[in-house]
Amino acid sequence: MKISLLIHTIYGIGGTIRTTLNLAEELASRHEVEIVSVFRHRDIPLFDIDPRITVVPLVDTRPSSPGNEKKHPDQLKPAKLFPPHEARYKEYSELTDERVRDHYAGSDADVVIGTRPGLVAYAAQFAPVSTVVIGQEHMTYHHHKEALREEMRPLLAETDAFVTVSEGDAAVWREQMPLPDTRILSIPNSVPDPDVSPSDTTGNIIVAAGRLSREKQYDVLLKAFADVVALRPDWTLRIYGWGPERERLRRRVQKLRLYNSVQLMGPRSPIEPEWVKGAIAVSTSRHESFGMTLVEAMRCGLPVVSTDCDYGPREIIKDGVDGLLVPVGDVGAVSAALLRLIDDQQLRRRMGAEARENSRRYDPAAIAKQYTDLFAELGAGATQHNRGAPVAESARSAVFAPVADAVAKPDGSVTVRLITPEAAVLKHPGLQLLCTKVGDGAPSRAYPFDLDGSVTIPAADDFADGHWTCHADQPATGLRAEIFARTVDQRGSLKVADRLTTGAPVHHHVPYRRAPEQHLVLRSWVRPVHAEAADFLLSDRRLTLTGRLFGEAEPSGEPSLLLRRGGDSPEELSFPGTREGTRGFEVTIGCEVAVAHQHHPREAWEVWLRYAPGEEPVRVGRVLDDVVQKGDVFVYPEALFHKQRPLLLARRVLRRLRHQQQRLVKVKLAYDRDNALVLHVSDR
């Protein structure tokens, strides 16, 4: 049969998009599946889409597209057939009314599924008469305004089934809005088994993920983690996602002085390689219709601490078995639950194993069967059994498009494994992994693939410092293509500092997916001596920086930190430091000194370390972990100074002396594109 899923946009990131793709991919193995995306706002979707799925965008809103329809006359007219009290009503128009209606006027779909209230309304009005119409509820009954529920009542009555993601919410819908001719039932979201091995729960990272919005109550999480890190300072919290609360959360992190322990990581897709870096997952939401991130974390083998909010968490988590449920908004309960798991590694391991086992019930095959059973009960596709046969493997593999998984190993090596070795290796004798440096003519590095489609780059291989694009290359025929990275497991890069040998040069290779194409790239740091930044403290407008020296260097005496300004006003400032142990260092920078030497409204001072008298200094940076680009992840607070404006015209000195103004100058440490520290001094 043919199944059509109608969604606001498939080009973004979020729970509804992810679960729609999970269901579509599983259904595509036996049926013809299309995803109708009302809007297309970017060229390439952030999630990977199975090539068996047909994507049909209806309205192009890409800013750079010649076909951008944001100013289309009908797009400027409000929608007539979209519920006015729907949260996204202002984005819909007479143009969306027309495009959705026209698409389904010529549709031969057996099933049409609307994925939000307004799209359920569209499906009820526009789907062909003979088509089974199903509405999905990804929020909850109580989440919607009463006005919207009343607008939806007659439209829901026109659907064949209305599916919520939790049984608790389905019960509320059945009680509050009985629809005699519409089946109201619960089918949870699906989450596939991850393509990476599960977490061993032995690390010291707590992971949270989701939209950065107020209903997720990240403020509660930050307050709870402040209590945790006060007792367990070696633990860190990583928050993945984006949303309107990002900058406010960053300010909150700085106010709580958590900037050394909390990182806002931004969005990641796929998210599973990030979950498995953690030892514990946490969610502090005020409400969850389902709890997609909870299941994702559990499938990756993490025990979960979650608020016991309506409705999903209590249906997903078995309290005390595979996770811990705590009262909504209770900071003390969240911190206590986290500390309980932090302090009991055996409990973490046991709960993580239970979480992985219990979350199998959300496998896409099991969820897709519930949907196909529902389709059959509603009479869909009764006379069309042969449509949508899977695409033949020979047709899909006709084009050379290598796909691989990459793993950073704890010993520093990197393994690349082609997902389809039979097609890529046996059909292409002599196939090799070719690494080519971005931006200059450095010699390429080549590694032959084994017959099983895997190859390993040794940790000590002397790559030049920089980014290296990975190709699958067959020299005999000239066949070459960049490798698409399905998953990149960077766990081995987390503890790189522990394996570096004293006195040996630093070699660190981190594989990553380059946006937006998601091609495999290797970031290599190779240097004889490296000064790794660690914690940072701003106190009384003085910056104290700690770190450690690595590589072919012999520290002696007391270190000193140098600030170097280039450009047309070169200058060097020196600050004495102290040696901590054999290779550690601590230096305090007096911000007022840099402000006093400011010559231009915006200045950047490079940060260097002289680790011994008479030795050449080395740049201070942060490279010995899994984060390829530090600039937007490690963000430090700024120090503010008042500085008098200079009197530039002598003849006006007397007249302006009493009216001299002060300007505000900010001083802030940050990481540049190469992850080296820079002190920025600029007028605010």
XYZ file of C-alpha atoms in Angstrom:
684
model
C 0.000 0.000 0.000
C 1.006 3.665 -0.250
C 1.384 5.667 2.950
C 1.636 9.464 3.018
C 2.904 11.282 6.109
C 2.093 15.004 6.208
C 4.547 17.041 8.300
C 5.271 20.725 8.900
C 8.884 20.332 7.724
C 11.178 17.341 7.377
C 14.245 19.572 6.981
C 14.707 20.520 10.636
C 15.450 18.658 13.844
C 13.074 17.600 16.598
C 11.140 14.730 18.118
C 8.257 14.710 15.624
C 10.657 14.741 12.671
C 12.767 11.962 14.145
C 9.859 9.663 14.984
C 8.232 10.326 11.589
C 11.431 9.211 9.887
C 11.763 6.162 12.145
C 8.248 5.026 11.228
C 8.674 5.875 7.539
C 11.945 3.946 7.268
C 10.441 0.830 8.800
C 7.283 1.010 6.677
C 9.381 1.552 3.534
C 10.695 -2.010 3.723
C 7.241 -3.280 2.667
C 5.242 -0.319 1.416
C 5.492 2.782 -0.730
C 6.095 5.734 1.572
C 6.109 9.462 0.951
C 6.726 12.316 3.361
C 4.909 15.482 2.353
C 6.777 18.420 3.885
C 4.640 21.556 3.808
C 7.737 23.756 4.046
C 11.299 23.433 2.808
C 13.518 25.935 4.592
C 16.968 24.448 3.891
C 18.658 22.572 1.070
C 19.610 19.393 2.933
C 17.635 17.800 5.797
C 19.454 17.656 9.128
C 18.442 14.006 9.558
C 19.491 11.353 7.067
C 16.549 10.140 4.966
C 16.312 6.612 3.609
C 16.461 6.786 -0.228
C 13.397 4.500 -0.407
C 11.286 7.349 0.986
C 9.939 9.960 -1.412
C 10.106 13.498 0.002
C 7.608 15.988 -1.463
C 8.185 19.633 -0.398
C 5.257 21.939 -1.149
C 6.312 25.504 -0.289
C 9.919 26.675 -0.739
C 11.023 29.147 1.934
C 14.799 28.802 1.496
C 16.271 32.330 1.684
C 18.869 31.594 -1.023
C 16.514 29.724 -3.340
C 15.435 31.354 -6.629
C 12.035 29.823 -5.942
C 11.700 31.348 -2.458
C 7.967 31.765 -1.915
C 7.928 33.743 1.329
C 6.691 36.763 -0.626
C 4.268 34.834 -2.819
C 0.995 36.808 -2.872
C -1.001 33.850 -1.535
C 1.604 33.173 1.164
C 0.878 36.659 2.510
C -2.826 35.848 2.898
C -3.922 34.001 6.069
C -4.990 30.388 5.758
C -8.711 29.689 5.532
C -8.601 25.940 6.117
C -5.959 25.722 8.885
C -7.214 25.989 12.502
C -6.736 29.630 13.625
C -5.772 28.668 17.181
C -3.046 26.232 16.070
C 0.386 27.310 17.376
C 1.816 27.609 13.849
C -1.208 29.292 12.292
C 0.732 32.446 11.317
C 3.062 30.367 9.143
C 0.178 28.953 7.112
C -1.616 30.727 4.308
C -3.901 30.429 1.329
C -0.828 29.112 -0.502
C -0.406 26.191 1.927
C -4.151 25.529 1.725
C -3.853 25.325 -2.048
C -0.633 23.287 -2.208
C -1.789 20.610 0.258
C -5.232 20.401 -1.360
C -3.729 20.078 -4.870
C -1.254 17.411 -3.771
C -3.903 15.154 -2.304
C -6.390 15.868 -5.108
C -4.169 13.758 -7.329
C -2.972 11.335 -4.665
C -3.320 7.567 -4.823
C -2.347 7.112 -1.166
C -4.098 4.399 0.809
C -3.283 6.059 4.145
C -2.714 9.728 4.995
C -1.269 10.573 8.422
C -1.294 14.141 9.787
C 1.425 14.770 12.352
C 0.169 17.929 14.156
C -3.305 19.393 14.758
C -3.353 21.710 11.748
C -2.112 18.964 9.456
C -4.676 16.530 10.833
C -7.217 19.189 9.814
C -5.693 19.343 6.324
C -5.733 15.538 6.023
C -9.378 15.360 7.132
C -10.374 17.950 4.525
C -8.149 17.073 1.562
C -7.434 13.312 1.617
C -9.283 11.300 -1.064
C -12.616 9.880 0.079
C -11.421 6.278 -0.141
C -8.260 6.973 1.873
C -7.811 6.007 5.522
C -7.084 9.206 7.474
C -5.142 9.041 10.739
C -4.328 11.907 13.063
C -1.293 11.812 15.318
C -1.028 13.664 18.627
C 2.597 14.375 19.530
C 1.665 16.717 22.375
C -1.206 16.139 24.840
C -4.868 17.020 25.278
C -4.112 19.539 28.026
C -1.274 21.134 26.051
C -3.738 22.571 23.533
C -5.953 25.573 24.164
C -9.661 24.866 24.564
C -10.347 26.988 21.468
C -8.133 24.728 19.348
C -9.732 21.591 20.737
C -13.151 22.921 19.768
C -11.907 23.798 16.284
C -10.519 20.283 15.919
C -13.586 18.414 17.218
C -15.522 18.244 13.887
C -12.313 17.588 11.941
C -11.226 14.742 14.223
C -14.685 13.256 13.745
C -13.812 12.951 10.037
C -10.684 10.877 10.722
C -10.673 7.094 10.943
C -8.285 6.990 13.904
C -6.557 9.374 16.284
C -3.270 8.122 17.746
C -1.578 9.516 20.856
C 1.903 8.544 22.045
C 0.897 7.582 25.600
C -2.003 5.594 27.001
C -2.524 8.202 29.722
C -3.183 10.891 27.142
C -5.370 8.594 25.032
C -7.576 8.015 28.080
C -7.972 11.780 28.537
C -8.947 12.258 24.878
C -11.501 9.432 25.078
C -13.020 10.921 28.213
C -12.961 14.594 27.234
C -13.692 14.301 23.515
C -15.615 11.100 22.714
C -15.725 10.519 18.950
C -18.072 7.608 18.167
C -16.757 7.025 14.623
C -13.067 7.634 15.320
C -10.806 5.144 17.068
C -8.721 6.819 19.775
C -5.752 4.723 20.774
C -2.127 4.922 21.864
C 0.905 3.852 19.818
C 4.230 5.056 21.218
C 7.012 6.570 19.172
C 9.663 4.239 17.838
C 13.412 4.428 18.397
C 15.782 2.170 16.438
C 18.624 0.190 17.917
C 21.699 2.454 17.772
C 24.478 1.879 15.261
C 27.073 2.300 18.019
C 27.848 -0.021 20.901
C 26.121 0.905 24.182
C 27.670 2.982 26.934
C 29.649 1.117 29.573
C 28.474 3.770 32.109
C 32.018 4.123 33.517
C 32.622 7.717 32.449
C 31.891 10.969 34.244
C 29.550 12.712 31.784
C 25.846 13.384 32.372
C 23.917 13.920 29.131
C 20.693 15.823 28.488
C 19.161 16.422 25.069
C 16.137 18.176 23.653
C 14.828 21.501 22.470
C 16.203 24.401 24.518
C 12.843 25.731 25.630
C 11.198 26.589 28.929
C 9.073 23.443 29.206
C 12.288 21.385 29.453
C 13.146 23.247 32.692
C 16.893 23.320 32.156
C 17.067 25.884 34.973
C 16.116 23.100 37.374
C 18.799 20.875 35.877
C 21.499 23.547 36.170
C 20.654 24.261 39.815
C 20.699 20.535 40.598
C 23.987 20.033 38.798
C 25.524 22.950 40.692
C 24.842 20.950 43.870
C 26.281 17.820 42.247
C 29.513 19.363 40.975
C 30.143 21.011 44.347
C 30.501 17.482 45.729
C 31.788 15.661 42.622
C 33.883 18.260 40.741
C 35.225 15.774 38.180
C 31.744 15.276 36.627
C 30.494 17.286 33.666
C 27.099 17.966 32.115
C 26.531 18.141 28.372
C 23.286 19.580 27.000
C 22.493 18.857 23.338
C 19.950 20.725 21.254
C 18.964 24.191 20.137
C 16.078 26.522 20.717
C 15.027 29.958 21.949
C 16.470 29.492 25.446
C 20.065 28.892 24.364
C 21.516 32.305 25.211
C 19.559 32.574 28.451
C 20.871 29.165 29.505
C 24.404 30.211 28.641
C 24.038 33.257 30.878
C 22.636 31.018 33.617
C 25.641 28.695 33.338
C 27.953 31.672 33.768
C 25.985 33.106 36.688
C 26.179 29.757 38.499
C 29.920 29.605 37.663
C 29.447 26.283 35.911
C 31.296 27.204 32.701
C 34.074 24.676 33.386
C 31.600 21.845 33.974
C 28.592 22.480 31.703
C 28.749 22.601 27.919
C 25.934 23.567 25.565
C 26.857 21.263 22.717
C 24.360 22.384 20.082
C 22.324 19.951 17.961
C 23.731 16.594 16.876
C 22.395 14.126 14.350
C 22.559 11.257 14.856
C 22.456 11.750 18.621
C 23.322 8.157 19.606
C 27.142 8.648 19.406
C 26.709 11.441 21.952
C 24.472 9.460 24.321
C 27.040 6.646 24.550
C 29.704 9.088 25.755
C 27.629 9.529 28.894
C 27.257 7.521 32.074
C 23.840 8.951 33.048
C 21.002 10.603 31.114
C 18.770 13.243 32.675
C 15.520 15.033 31.848
C 13.823 17.712 33.966
C 10.829 18.503 31.737
C 7.652 20.062 33.089
C 5.618 17.878 30.713
C 6.380 15.239 28.085
C 3.775 13.776 25.773
C 6.173 10.873 25.230
C 9.864 11.305 25.991
C 11.792 10.491 22.821
C 15.158 11.360 24.342
C 14.498 9.039 27.295
C 14.088 6.047 24.996
C 17.083 7.079 22.884
C 19.272 7.193 25.990
C 17.932 3.890 27.291
C 18.536 2.159 23.945
C 22.140 3.356 24.299
C 22.427 1.656 27.698
C 22.119 4.675 29.994
C 20.138 4.790 33.228
C 17.846 7.826 33.210
C 16.906 10.350 35.869
C 13.632 11.971 34.826
C 10.870 14.074 36.286
C 7.653 12.130 36.743
C 5.659 14.411 34.455
C 2.615 13.669 32.316
C 2.585 11.315 30.518
C 5.447 9.547 28.837
C 8.187 9.157 31.465
C 6.122 7.066 33.868
C 5.108 4.766 30.988
C 8.702 4.463 29.743
C 10.772 4.225 32.944
C 10.429 1.529 35.584
C 11.358 3.529 38.668
C 14.273 1.955 40.512
C 14.807 -0.625 37.763
C 16.054 1.151 34.631
C 15.954 4.719 35.920
C 14.797 7.049 38.653
C 11.655 9.201 38.629
C 11.646 12.424 40.659
C 8.987 15.093 41.316
C 8.635 17.857 38.739
C 10.626 20.980 39.610
C 12.305 19.446 42.681
C 15.957 20.538 42.458
C 16.986 18.560 45.538
C 15.401 15.354 44.254
C 17.180 15.696 40.894
C 20.591 16.259 42.499
C 20.028 13.405 44.973
C 19.101 10.989 42.184
C 22.152 12.005 40.139
C 24.455 11.609 43.135
C 22.961 8.204 43.881
C 23.931 6.985 40.415
C 27.279 8.809 40.422
C 28.317 7.188 43.687
C 27.220 3.658 42.775
C 28.855 2.413 39.592
C 27.344 -1.061 39.996
C 23.876 0.474 40.186
C 24.578 2.497 37.034
C 25.734 -0.587 35.176
C 22.753 -2.664 36.314
C 20.192 0.029 35.511
C 21.865 0.712 32.172
C 21.565 -2.946 31.187
C 17.907 -2.993 32.240
C 17.278 0.216 30.308
C 18.697 -1.291 27.143
C 16.609 -4.432 27.514
C 13.335 -2.737 28.482
C 13.543 -0.149 25.698
C 13.470 -2.844 23.003
C 9.678 -2.597 23.061
C 10.054 0.692 21.160
C 11.893 -0.901 18.255
C 10.558 0.458 14.915
C 9.531 -3.023 13.762
C 7.254 -3.458 16.776
C 5.759 0.034 16.416
C 5.333 -0.267 12.641
C 3.430 -3.540 13.159
C 0.969 -1.729 15.429
C 0.417 0.816 12.673
C 0.068 -1.749 9.870
C -2.378 -3.727 12.001
C -4.346 -0.504 12.455
C -4.257 0.171 8.697
C -5.621 -3.306 8.020
C -8.372 -2.979 10.636
C -9.449 0.273 8.993
C -9.493 -1.350 5.544
C -6.510 0.378 3.952
C -4.906 -1.079 0.826
C -7.312 -3.991 0.561
C -6.957 -4.225 -3.212
C -3.423 -2.910 -3.721
C -0.987 -5.439 -2.340
C 1.821 -5.084 -4.859
C 2.578 -1.388 -4.733
C 5.746 -0.118 -3.182
C 7.957 -3.193 -3.525
C 11.432 -2.554 -2.077
C 13.997 -1.158 -4.516
C 16.321 -3.841 -5.813
C 19.770 -3.861 -4.240
C 21.431 -3.784 -7.651
C 19.639 -0.529 -8.485
C 20.548 1.113 -5.194
C 24.207 0.180 -5.439
C 24.686 1.169 -9.080
C 26.208 4.514 -8.068
C 29.496 4.478 -6.141
C 28.486 6.294 -2.951
C 30.551 4.898 -0.049
C 29.001 4.974 3.421
C 31.005 4.175 6.534
C 31.078 4.198 10.319
C 34.137 5.625 12.073
C 35.411 4.879 15.573
C 38.073 6.721 17.574
C 39.763 4.048 19.681
C 41.141 4.603 23.208
C 44.676 3.914 21.923
C 44.403 6.905 19.569
C 43.859 4.980 16.356
C 40.841 5.543 14.114
C 38.948 2.703 12.404
C 36.794 3.290 9.347
C 34.395 0.506 8.308
C 32.395 0.541 5.112
C 28.809 -0.447 5.786
C 28.459 -2.352 2.481
C 31.872 -4.013 2.051
C 30.636 -6.472 -0.595
C 29.605 -3.675 -2.916
C 32.500 -1.354 -2.089
C 35.490 -3.687 -1.700
C 34.889 -6.904 -3.590
C 33.546 -5.006 -6.586
C 36.406 -2.509 -6.427
C 39.743 -4.347 -5.952
C 42.473 -2.189 -4.518
C 40.028 0.166 -2.814
C 41.762 2.388 -0.292
C 40.987 5.075 2.233
C 42.540 8.290 0.932
C 42.947 11.203 3.356
C 43.524 14.587 1.729
C 44.381 17.706 3.714
C 42.010 20.620 3.354
C 43.523 23.912 2.249
C 47.055 23.079 1.140
C 49.119 20.669 -0.918
C 50.264 18.324 1.854
C 50.795 14.756 0.588
C 47.711 12.545 0.843
C 47.739 9.473 3.074
C 46.408 6.160 1.758
C 45.345 3.010 3.646
C 44.057 -0.132 1.861
C 40.689 -1.508 2.962
C 40.581 -5.106 4.184
C 38.133 -7.449 2.486
C 35.728 -6.915 5.373
C 35.619 -3.228 4.447
C 37.593 -1.886 7.401
C 40.836 0.048 7.750
C 42.712 1.478 10.744
C 44.724 4.691 10.904
C 47.437 4.238 13.573
C 47.592 6.802 16.370
C 51.206 7.724 15.694
C 50.841 8.381 11.963
C 52.322 11.750 11.192
C 49.424 13.740 9.775
C 49.973 17.458 9.449
C 47.927 19.597 11.816
C 44.553 20.315 10.207
C 41.425 18.818 8.640
C 41.666 15.778 6.337
C 38.819 14.773 4.023
C 38.288 11.013 3.697
C 37.677 9.400 0.287
C 37.162 5.863 -0.942
C 39.645 5.626 -3.803
C 40.435 2.997 -6.452
C 43.704 4.095 -8.110
C 43.496 1.595 -11.006
C 40.278 3.080 -12.354
C 40.398 6.620 -10.984
C 37.175 5.987 -9.062
C 37.007 8.286 -6.058
C 34.225 9.601 -3.824
C 34.000 11.327 -0.453
C 32.769 8.982 2.272
C 29.382 9.670 3.800
C 29.616 9.124 7.574
C 26.637 7.247 8.999
C 27.895 7.342 12.590
C 31.095 8.586 14.193
C 31.917 7.164 17.620
C 34.346 9.561 19.334
C 34.406 7.966 22.786
C 38.058 7.003 22.464
C 38.965 10.699 22.209
C 37.542 11.558 25.631
C 40.565 10.320 27.598
C 43.333 11.103 25.138
C 45.385 12.911 27.780
C 45.619 9.699 29.822
C 47.396 7.799 27.042
C 49.923 10.417 25.917
C 53.471 9.400 26.817
C 55.618 11.919 28.667
C 58.353 13.238 26.398
C 56.729 12.017 23.180
C 55.127 14.329 20.583
C 51.373 14.870 20.676
C 49.313 12.944 18.099
C 45.536 13.246 18.300
C 43.118 12.322 15.500
C 39.362 12.915 15.874
C 36.923 11.759 13.164
C 33.780 13.850 12.648
C 30.898 14.495 10.237
C 31.243 17.682 8.236
C 27.998 19.617 7.869
C 25.899 19.873 5.811
C 26.931 16.972 3.562
C 27.885 14.767 6.549
C 31.060 13.573 4.875
C 33.763 11.937 6.989
C 36.631 14.223 7.995
C 39.610 13.644 10.283
C 40.801 16.494 12.505
C 44.436 15.950 13.311
C 46.525 17.681 15.948
C 50.225 16.853 15.661
C 52.781 18.961 17.472
C 56.033 18.377 19.386
C 54.932 20.461 22.404
C 51.437 21.459 23.442
C 50.045 23.506 26.357
C 46.523 22.203 27.098
C 44.137 24.638 28.785
C 42.024 23.216 31.600
C 39.869 25.203 34.023
C 39.273 28.922 33.945
C 38.181 31.210 36.774
C 37.049 34.825 36.632
C 37.314 36.501 40.040
C 37.515 40.204 40.806
C 38.156 40.862 37.110
C 41.226 38.644 37.119
C 41.454 35.545 34.932
C 43.103 32.468 36.397
C 43.952 29.719 33.928
C 45.169 26.224 34.735
C 46.536 23.644 32.329
C 49.142 21.032 31.580
C 52.134 20.713 29.291
C 52.432 17.752 26.903
C 55.026 16.558 24.417
C 58.764 16.907 23.971
C 59.321 19.484 26.686
C 61.059 19.556 30.045
C 59.462 22.165 32.318
C 61.781 23.877 34.767
C 61.496 26.851 37.027
C 58.277 28.819 37.091
C 56.226 29.222 33.908
C 55.036 32.532 32.535
C 52.115 33.377 30.318
C 52.512 35.758 27.400
C 49.866 37.831 25.649
C 50.883 38.754 22.123
C 49.115 41.322 19.981
C 49.931 41.429 16.299
C 48.812 43.729 13.530
C 50.006 47.315 13.252
C 50.540 47.616 17.028
C 52.538 44.502 18.038
C 53.170 44.116 21.726
C 53.862 41.422 24.317
C 52.697 41.302 27.927
C 54.049 38.813 30.466
C 52.400 37.366 33.589
C 54.243 35.128 36.082
C 52.769 31.742 36.916
C 53.404 28.739 39.107
C 54.156 25.133 38.261
C 51.627 22.605 39.588
C 53.339 19.241 39.978
C 55.681 18.273 37.158
C 53.793 19.539 34.126
C 50.814 21.533 35.388
C 50.663 25.310 35.383
C 48.522 28.086 36.852
C 48.653 31.707 35.747
C 46.573 34.758 36.667
C 46.054 37.482 34.081
C 45.335 40.983 35.298
C 42.690 42.128 32.849
C 43.352 45.781 33.648
C 46.845 45.433 32.157
C 45.445 44.378 28.782
C 42.863 47.174 28.967
C 45.576 49.739 29.718
C 47.472 48.631 26.597
C 44.415 48.742 24.322
C 45.105 50.669 21.108
C 42.088 49.777 18.975
C 38.349 49.250 19.618
C 38.760 45.541 18.934
C 41.938 43.654 19.759
C 42.901 39.986 19.990
C 45.845 38.872 22.119
C 47.219 35.381 21.478
C 47.888 33.353 24.639
C 51.317 31.681 24.892
C 53.113 29.740 27.634
C 56.845 29.866 28.327
C 57.267 26.669 30.286
C 60.954 27.152 31.152
C 63.408 30.072 31.142
C 65.017 30.512 27.737
C 62.612 28.167 25.950
C 60.455 29.199 23.014
C 56.850 29.682 24.167
C 53.991 27.526 22.844
C 50.384 28.481 22.117
C 47.860 27.584 24.794
C 44.770 25.784 23.501
C 42.333 22.979 24.113
C 42.566 20.025 21.723
C 42.825 16.849 23.814
C 39.196 15.708 23.776
C 36.371 14.861 21.367
C 35.089 18.373 20.586
C 36.451 19.379 17.194
C 35.409 23.037 17.389
C 35.578 24.552 20.878
C 34.534 28.145 20.155
C 30.782 27.760 20.632
C 30.944 25.027 23.312
C 33.415 26.380 25.866
C 32.161 29.926 26.420
C 33.537 31.952 29.308
C 32.160 35.084 31.034
C 33.552 38.513 30.323
C 35.126 41.089 32.638
C 33.982 44.702 32.227
C 36.056 47.840 32.746
C 35.361 51.562 32.528
C 38.044 53.465 30.644
C 38.230 57.165 29.933
C 38.087 58.189 26.321
C 41.303 59.925 25.163
C 41.128 63.643 24.318
C 42.249 63.663 20.722
C 42.154 67.408 19.970
C 44.370 69.507 22.249
C 42.600 72.790 21.527
C 39.374 71.366 22.930
C 40.953 70.002 26.106
C 39.771 72.736 28.438
C 36.286 72.834 26.954
C 35.803 69.064 27.165
C 37.720 68.274 30.332
C 34.593 68.277 32.456
C 32.626 66.324 29.894
C 35.017 63.470 29.364
C 33.013 60.306 28.903
C 33.899 56.814 29.941
C 33.650 53.859 27.615
C 32.926 50.282 28.623
C 35.601 47.752 27.687
C 35.089 43.994 27.880
C 37.794 41.369 28.277
C 37.026 37.762 27.413
C 38.887 34.532 26.779
C 37.724 32.433 23.813
C 38.914 29.723 21.453
C 39.671 30.508 17.826
C 39.035 28.247 14.800
C 42.155 26.217 15.650
C 41.089 25.879 19.316
C 43.879 28.161 20.514
C 43.120 30.620 23.316
C 42.715 34.287 22.485
C 42.099 37.175 24.892
C 39.673 39.625 23.295
C 39.739 43.247 24.437
C 37.039 45.351 22.830
C 34.762 48.307 23.330
C 31.289 47.224 24.243
